[in-house]
Coordinates of C-alpha atoms and ligand atoms in Angstrom, one line a residue:
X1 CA -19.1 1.6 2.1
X2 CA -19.6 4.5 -0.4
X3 CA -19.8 2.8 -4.3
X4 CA -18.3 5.7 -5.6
X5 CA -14.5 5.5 -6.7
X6 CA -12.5 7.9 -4.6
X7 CA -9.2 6.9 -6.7
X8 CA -8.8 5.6 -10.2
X9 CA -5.6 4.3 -11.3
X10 CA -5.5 3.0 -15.0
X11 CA -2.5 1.3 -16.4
X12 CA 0.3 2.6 -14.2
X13 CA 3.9 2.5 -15.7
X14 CA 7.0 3.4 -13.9
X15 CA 10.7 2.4 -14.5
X16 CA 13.9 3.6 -13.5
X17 CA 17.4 3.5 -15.5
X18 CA 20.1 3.1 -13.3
X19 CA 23.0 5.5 -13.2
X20 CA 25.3 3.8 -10.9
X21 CA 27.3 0.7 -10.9
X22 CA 29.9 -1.1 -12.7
X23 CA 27.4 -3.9 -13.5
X24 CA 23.8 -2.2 -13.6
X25 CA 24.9 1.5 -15.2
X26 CA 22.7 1.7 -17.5
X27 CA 20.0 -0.7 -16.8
X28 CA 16.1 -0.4 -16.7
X29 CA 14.2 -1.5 -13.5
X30 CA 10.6 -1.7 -14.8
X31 CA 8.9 -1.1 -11.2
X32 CA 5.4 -0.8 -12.3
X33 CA 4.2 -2.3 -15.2
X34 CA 0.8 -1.6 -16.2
X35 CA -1.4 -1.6 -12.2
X36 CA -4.8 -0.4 -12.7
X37 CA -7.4 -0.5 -9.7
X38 CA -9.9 1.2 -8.3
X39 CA -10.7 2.2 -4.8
X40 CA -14.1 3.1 -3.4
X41 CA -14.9 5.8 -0.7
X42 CA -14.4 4.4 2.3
X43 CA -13.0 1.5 1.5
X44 CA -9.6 -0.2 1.8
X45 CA -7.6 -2.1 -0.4
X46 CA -4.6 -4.1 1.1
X47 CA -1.5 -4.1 -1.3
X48 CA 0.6 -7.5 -1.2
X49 CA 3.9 -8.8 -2.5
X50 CA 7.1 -9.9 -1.8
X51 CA 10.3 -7.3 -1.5
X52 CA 10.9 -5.3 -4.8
X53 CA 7.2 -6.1 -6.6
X54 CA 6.6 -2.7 -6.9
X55 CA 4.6 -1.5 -3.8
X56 CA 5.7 1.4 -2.8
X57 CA 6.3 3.2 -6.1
X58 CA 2.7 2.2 -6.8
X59 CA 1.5 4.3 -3.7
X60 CA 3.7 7.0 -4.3
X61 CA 2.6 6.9 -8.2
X62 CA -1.3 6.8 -6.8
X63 CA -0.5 10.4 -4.6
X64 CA 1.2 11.7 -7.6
X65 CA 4.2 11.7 -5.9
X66 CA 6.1 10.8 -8.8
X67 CA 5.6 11.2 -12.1
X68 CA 4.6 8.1 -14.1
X69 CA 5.8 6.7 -17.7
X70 CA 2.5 6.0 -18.9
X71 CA -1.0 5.5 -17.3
X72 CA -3.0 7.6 -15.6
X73 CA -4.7 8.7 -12.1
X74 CA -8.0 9.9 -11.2
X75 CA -8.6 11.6 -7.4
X76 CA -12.5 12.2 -7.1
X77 CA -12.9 11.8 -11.1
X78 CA -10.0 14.5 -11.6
X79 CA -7.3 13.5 -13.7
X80 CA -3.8 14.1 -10.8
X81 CA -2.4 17.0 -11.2
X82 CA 1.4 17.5 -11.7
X83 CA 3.3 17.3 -8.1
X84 CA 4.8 21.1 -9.5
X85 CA 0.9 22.2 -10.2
X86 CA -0.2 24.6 -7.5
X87 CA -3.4 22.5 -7.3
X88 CA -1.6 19.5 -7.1
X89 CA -0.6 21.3 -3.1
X90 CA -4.3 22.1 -2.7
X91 CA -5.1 18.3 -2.8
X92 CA -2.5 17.3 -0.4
X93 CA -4.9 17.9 2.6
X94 CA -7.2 15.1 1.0
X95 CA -4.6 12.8 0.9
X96 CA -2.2 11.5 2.4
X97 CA 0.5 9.1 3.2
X98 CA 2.2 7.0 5.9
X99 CA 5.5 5.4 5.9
X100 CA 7.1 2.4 7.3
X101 CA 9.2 4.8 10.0
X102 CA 7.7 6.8 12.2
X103 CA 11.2 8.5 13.2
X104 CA 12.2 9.6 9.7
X105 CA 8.6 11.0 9.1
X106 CA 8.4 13.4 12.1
X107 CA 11.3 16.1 13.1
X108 CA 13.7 14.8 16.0
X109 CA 13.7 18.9 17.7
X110 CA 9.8 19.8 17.2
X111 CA 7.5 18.5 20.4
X112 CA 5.0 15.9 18.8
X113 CA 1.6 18.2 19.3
X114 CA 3.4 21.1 17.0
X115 CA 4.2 18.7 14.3
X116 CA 0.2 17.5 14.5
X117 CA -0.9 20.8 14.0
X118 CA 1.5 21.6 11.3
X119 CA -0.7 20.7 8.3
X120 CA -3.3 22.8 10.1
X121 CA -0.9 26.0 10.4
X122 CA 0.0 25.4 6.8
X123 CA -3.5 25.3 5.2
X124 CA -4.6 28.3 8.3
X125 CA -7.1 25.8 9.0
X126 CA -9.4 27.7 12.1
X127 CA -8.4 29.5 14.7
X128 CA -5.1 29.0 16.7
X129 CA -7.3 28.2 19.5
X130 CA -9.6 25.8 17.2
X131 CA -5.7 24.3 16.0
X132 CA -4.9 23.6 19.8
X133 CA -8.5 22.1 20.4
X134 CA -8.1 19.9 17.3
X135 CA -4.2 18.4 17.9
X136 CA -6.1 17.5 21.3
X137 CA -8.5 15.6 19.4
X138 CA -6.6 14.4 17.3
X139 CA -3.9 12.7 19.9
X140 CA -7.3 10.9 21.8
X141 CA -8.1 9.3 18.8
X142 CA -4.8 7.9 17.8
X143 CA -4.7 6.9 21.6
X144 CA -1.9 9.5 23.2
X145 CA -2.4 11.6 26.3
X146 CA -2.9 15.0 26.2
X147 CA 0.4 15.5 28.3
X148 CA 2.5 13.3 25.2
X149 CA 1.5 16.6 22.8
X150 CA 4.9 18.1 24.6
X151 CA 7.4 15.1 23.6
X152 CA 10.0 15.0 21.1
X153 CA 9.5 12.0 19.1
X154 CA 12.7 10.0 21.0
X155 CA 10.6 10.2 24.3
X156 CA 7.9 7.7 22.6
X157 CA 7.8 4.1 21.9
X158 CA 7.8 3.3 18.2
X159 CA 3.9 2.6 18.6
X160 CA 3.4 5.6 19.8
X161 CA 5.4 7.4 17.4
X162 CA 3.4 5.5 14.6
X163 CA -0.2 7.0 16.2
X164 CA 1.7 10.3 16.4
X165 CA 2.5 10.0 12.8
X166 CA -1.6 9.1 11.8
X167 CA -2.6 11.8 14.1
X168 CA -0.5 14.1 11.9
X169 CA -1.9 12.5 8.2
X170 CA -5.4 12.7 9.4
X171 CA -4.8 16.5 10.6
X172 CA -5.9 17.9 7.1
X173 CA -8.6 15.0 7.5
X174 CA -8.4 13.8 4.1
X175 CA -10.5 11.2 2.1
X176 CA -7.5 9.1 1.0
X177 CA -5.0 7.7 3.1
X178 CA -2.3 5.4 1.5
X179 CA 0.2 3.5 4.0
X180 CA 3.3 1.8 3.4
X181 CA 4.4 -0.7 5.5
X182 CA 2.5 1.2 8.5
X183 CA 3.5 -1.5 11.3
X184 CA 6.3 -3.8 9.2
X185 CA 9.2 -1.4 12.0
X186 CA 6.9 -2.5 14.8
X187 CA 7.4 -5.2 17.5
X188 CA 5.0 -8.1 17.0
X189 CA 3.2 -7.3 20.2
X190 CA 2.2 -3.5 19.1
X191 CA 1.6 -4.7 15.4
X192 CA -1.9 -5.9 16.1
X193 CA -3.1 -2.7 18.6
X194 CA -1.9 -0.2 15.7
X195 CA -3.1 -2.3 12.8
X196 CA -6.8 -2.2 14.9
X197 CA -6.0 1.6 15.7
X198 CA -5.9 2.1 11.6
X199 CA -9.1 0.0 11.1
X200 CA -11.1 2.1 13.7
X201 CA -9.9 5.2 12.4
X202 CA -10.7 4.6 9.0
X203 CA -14.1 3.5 9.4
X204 CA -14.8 6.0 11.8
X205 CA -13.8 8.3 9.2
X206 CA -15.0 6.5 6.0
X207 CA -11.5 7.1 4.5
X208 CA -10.5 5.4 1.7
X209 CA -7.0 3.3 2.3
X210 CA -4.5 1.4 0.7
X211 CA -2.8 -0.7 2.6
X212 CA 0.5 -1.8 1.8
X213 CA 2.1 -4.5 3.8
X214 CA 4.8 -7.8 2.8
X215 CA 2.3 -9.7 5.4
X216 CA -0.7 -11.1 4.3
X217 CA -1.6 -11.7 7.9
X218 CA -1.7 -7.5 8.4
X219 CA -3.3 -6.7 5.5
X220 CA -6.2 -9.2 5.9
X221 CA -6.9 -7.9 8.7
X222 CA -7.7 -4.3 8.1
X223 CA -8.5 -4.7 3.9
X224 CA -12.0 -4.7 2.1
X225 CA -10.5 -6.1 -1.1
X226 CA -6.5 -7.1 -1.5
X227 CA -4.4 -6.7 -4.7
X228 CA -1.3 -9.2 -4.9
X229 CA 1.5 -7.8 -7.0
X230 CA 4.4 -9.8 -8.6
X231 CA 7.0 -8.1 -11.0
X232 CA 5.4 -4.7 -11.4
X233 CA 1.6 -6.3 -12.0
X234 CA -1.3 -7.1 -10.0
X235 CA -2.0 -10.9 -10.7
X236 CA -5.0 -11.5 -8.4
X237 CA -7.0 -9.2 -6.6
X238 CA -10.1 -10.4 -4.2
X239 CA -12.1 -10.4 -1.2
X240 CA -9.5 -11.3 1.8
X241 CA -11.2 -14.6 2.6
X242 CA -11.5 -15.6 -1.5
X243 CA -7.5 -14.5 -1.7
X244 CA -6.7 -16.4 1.5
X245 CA -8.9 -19.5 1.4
X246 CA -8.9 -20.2 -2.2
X247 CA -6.3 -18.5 -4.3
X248 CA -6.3 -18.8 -8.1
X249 CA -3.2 -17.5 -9.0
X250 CA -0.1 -20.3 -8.5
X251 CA 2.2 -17.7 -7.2
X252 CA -0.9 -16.1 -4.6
X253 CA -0.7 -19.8 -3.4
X254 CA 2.9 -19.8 -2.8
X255 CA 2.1 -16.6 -0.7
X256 CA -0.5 -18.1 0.7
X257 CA 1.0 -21.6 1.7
X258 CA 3.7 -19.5 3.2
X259 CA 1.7 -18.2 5.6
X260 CA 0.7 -20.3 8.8
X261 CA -2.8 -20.3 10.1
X262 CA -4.8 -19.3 7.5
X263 CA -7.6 -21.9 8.4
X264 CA -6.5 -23.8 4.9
X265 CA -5.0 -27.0 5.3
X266 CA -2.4 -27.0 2.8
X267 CA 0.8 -28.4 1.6
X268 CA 3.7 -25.5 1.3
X269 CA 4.5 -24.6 -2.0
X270 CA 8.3 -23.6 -2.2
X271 CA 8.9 -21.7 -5.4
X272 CA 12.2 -22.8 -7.6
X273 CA 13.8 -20.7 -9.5
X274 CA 15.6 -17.3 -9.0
X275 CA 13.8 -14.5 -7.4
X276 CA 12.2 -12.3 -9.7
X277 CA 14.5 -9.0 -11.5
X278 CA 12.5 -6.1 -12.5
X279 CA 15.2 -5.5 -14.8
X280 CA 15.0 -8.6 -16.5
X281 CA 11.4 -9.4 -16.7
X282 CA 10.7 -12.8 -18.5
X283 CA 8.9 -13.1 -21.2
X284 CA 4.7 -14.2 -21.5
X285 CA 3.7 -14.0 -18.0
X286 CA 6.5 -13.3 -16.0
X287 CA 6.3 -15.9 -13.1
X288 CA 6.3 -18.7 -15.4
X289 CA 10.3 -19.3 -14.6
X290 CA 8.5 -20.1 -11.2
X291 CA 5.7 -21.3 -11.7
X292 CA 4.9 -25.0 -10.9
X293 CA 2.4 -25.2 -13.3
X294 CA 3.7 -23.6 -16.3
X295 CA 3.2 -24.7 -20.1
X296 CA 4.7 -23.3 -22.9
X297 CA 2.5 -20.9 -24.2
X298 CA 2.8 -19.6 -20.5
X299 CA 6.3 -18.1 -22.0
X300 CA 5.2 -16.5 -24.7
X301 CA 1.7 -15.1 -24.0
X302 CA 1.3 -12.5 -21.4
X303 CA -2.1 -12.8 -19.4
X304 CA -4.3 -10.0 -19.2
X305 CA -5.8 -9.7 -16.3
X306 CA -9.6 -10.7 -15.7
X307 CA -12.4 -11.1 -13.9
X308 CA -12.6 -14.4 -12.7
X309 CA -15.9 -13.7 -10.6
X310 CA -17.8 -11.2 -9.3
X311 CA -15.6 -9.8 -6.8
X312 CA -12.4 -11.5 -8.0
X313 CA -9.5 -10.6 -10.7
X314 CA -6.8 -12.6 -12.0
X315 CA -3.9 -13.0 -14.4
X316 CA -2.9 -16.5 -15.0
X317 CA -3.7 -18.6 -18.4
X318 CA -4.1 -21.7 -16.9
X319 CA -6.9 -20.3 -14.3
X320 CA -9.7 -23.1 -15.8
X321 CA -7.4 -25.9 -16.1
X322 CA -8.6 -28.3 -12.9
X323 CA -5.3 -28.8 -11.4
X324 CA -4.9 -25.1 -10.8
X325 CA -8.0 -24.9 -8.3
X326 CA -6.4 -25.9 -5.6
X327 CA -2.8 -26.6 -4.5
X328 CA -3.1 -28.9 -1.8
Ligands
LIG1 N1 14.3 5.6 -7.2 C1 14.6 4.4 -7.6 N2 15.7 4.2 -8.5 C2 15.9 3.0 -9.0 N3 15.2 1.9 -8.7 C3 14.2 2.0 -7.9 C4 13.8 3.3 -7.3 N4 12.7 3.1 -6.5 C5 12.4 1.7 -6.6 N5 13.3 1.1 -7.4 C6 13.3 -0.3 -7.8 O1 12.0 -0.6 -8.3 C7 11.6 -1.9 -7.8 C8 10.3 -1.8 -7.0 O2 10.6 -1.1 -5.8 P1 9.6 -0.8 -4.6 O3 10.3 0.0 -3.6 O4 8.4 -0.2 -5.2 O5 9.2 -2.3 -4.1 P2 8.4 -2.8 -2.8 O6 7.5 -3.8 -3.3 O7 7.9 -1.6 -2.1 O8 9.6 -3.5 -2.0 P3 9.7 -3.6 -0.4 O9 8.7 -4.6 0.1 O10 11.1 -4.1 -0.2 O11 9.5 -2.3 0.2 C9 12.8 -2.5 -7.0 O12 13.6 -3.3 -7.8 C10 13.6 -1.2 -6.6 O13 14.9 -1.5 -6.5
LIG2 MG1 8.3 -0.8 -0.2

């Protein structure tokens, strides 16, 4: 793995005032509050968190894809330029993104292979003949027959709709690749041969990846590094087998506990309280209403978040107090 940052994201803000409803006209949903990380060539960073934390608008914040409230992006050391900024267009073949459903993101009346090629007609990348060549290419390494390049996308399975899909996004072949929820519309049984699919690709390409997912399961198996967000902030951020084995932050161990099979033997933490509102965040660190360790200062004092190690981050106050080593 290259230790050169391909993507720079420093203190991401992003909210959203609502326009509709009797009860929430009016309201601010803080989405992002504050993410900064770092990605390397080549590497790839799984995103975690439950429903609502703020995933998604992070990745389409990190394209550029939206504006942002505050904070700011760096592609290759360049500060992102304005989705309306011509250049903004010319950096769309070096990255790209993936969503949760393969049906919405391709055209129901184009054959699969045209839509492949489509980034290639739009950026008059080689020759038509080199374009045909290259969709060929592109469908053997996702996995699809040469023949499938005539379907319409209802005449594949949703697997194969998915690899049509990352055959498309690596078209332009870019250097960033930033997938939500890549599998999460996938039967169980296809998961895992995609997930691998997306692993193989991006070594074999050295992309760089974020990789959202709700499932920690997924994302450690295809992630150099994972990033757990709760209310808008990353709150822990690690190798997989340092978040996984031995989380430091209480709510990463309710995530964590949650999931069976880890290789931890561990009591289940059950969190009380209500689910977390992004618009009403709590004060101090904002799982403390949660959290089954929390003090008082926890209320009033938001944690920054630090290095805890080397390799690992984390945003909890009570990080060096013994009884929040370990859960179980
Ligand atoms: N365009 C929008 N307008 C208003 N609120 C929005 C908008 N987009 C996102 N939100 C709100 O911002 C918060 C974060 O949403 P986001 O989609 O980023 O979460 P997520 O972690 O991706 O959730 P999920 O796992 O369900 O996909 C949510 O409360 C959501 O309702
Ligand atoms: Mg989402």
């Amino acid at each position: 793995m290259n230790q050169t940052p391909i993507l720079q994201a420093d203190g991401l803000v992003r909210s959203y005032t609502l326009n509709r409803g009797v009860f929430s006209k009016g309201q601010t949903v803080n989405a992002v509050n504050g993410v900064s990380l770092t990605l390397n060539r080549g590497e790839t960073l799984g995103l975690v968190g439950e429903s609502g934390c703020g995933k998604s608008t992070t990745g389409r914040l990190l394209l550029g894809l939206e504006p942002l409230d505050r904070g700011s992006v760096r592609f290759a050391s360049e500060l992102m330029p304005d989705i309306k900024d011509p250049k903004w267009k010319t950096l769309r073949t070096r990255m790209q993104m993936v969503f949760q459903d393969p049906l919405s993101a391709l055209d129901r009346r184009w054959p699969i292979g045209a839509q492949i090629g489509e980034p290639l007609d739009i950026h008059r990348i080689g020759t038509k003949a080199e374009r045909l060549e290259r969709v060929q290419a592109l469908l053997a390494d996702v996995g699809l027959r040469p023949d499938q390049a005539n379907c319409h996308p209802h005449e594949l399975s949703g697997g194969q709709r998915q690899r049509a899909v990352l055959a498309r996004a690596l078209a332009s072949d870019p250097e960033l690749l930033v997938c939500d929820e890549p599998v999460s519309a996938l039967d169980v049984s296809i998961q895992a041969q995609v997930v691998n699919l997306f692993a193989e690709l991006q070594q074999k390409r050295q992309l760089a990846m974020v990789f959202i997912s709700h499932d920690l399961r997924v994302v450690r198996r295809i992630s150099h590094r994972i990033a757990v967000m709760y209310l808008g902030e990353i709150v822990e951020e690690g190798l997989p087998d340092e978040v996984l084995h031995s989380p430091l932050h209480p709510y990463t161990q309710a995530l964590v506990s949650a999931v069976p099979h880890t290789g931890r033997k561990q009591k289940r933490v059950v969190l009380q309280g209500d689910p977390p509102n992004p618009a009403s965040r709590p004060s101090g660190c904002t799982f403390h209403p949660r959290c089954p360790v929390a003090r008082p200062m926890c209320a009033e004092i938001v944690p920054a978040l630090r290095a805890a190690s080397a390799s690992r981050k984390v945003s909890c106050h009570l990080i060096d107090a013994p009884e929040q080593k370990e859960v179980a």
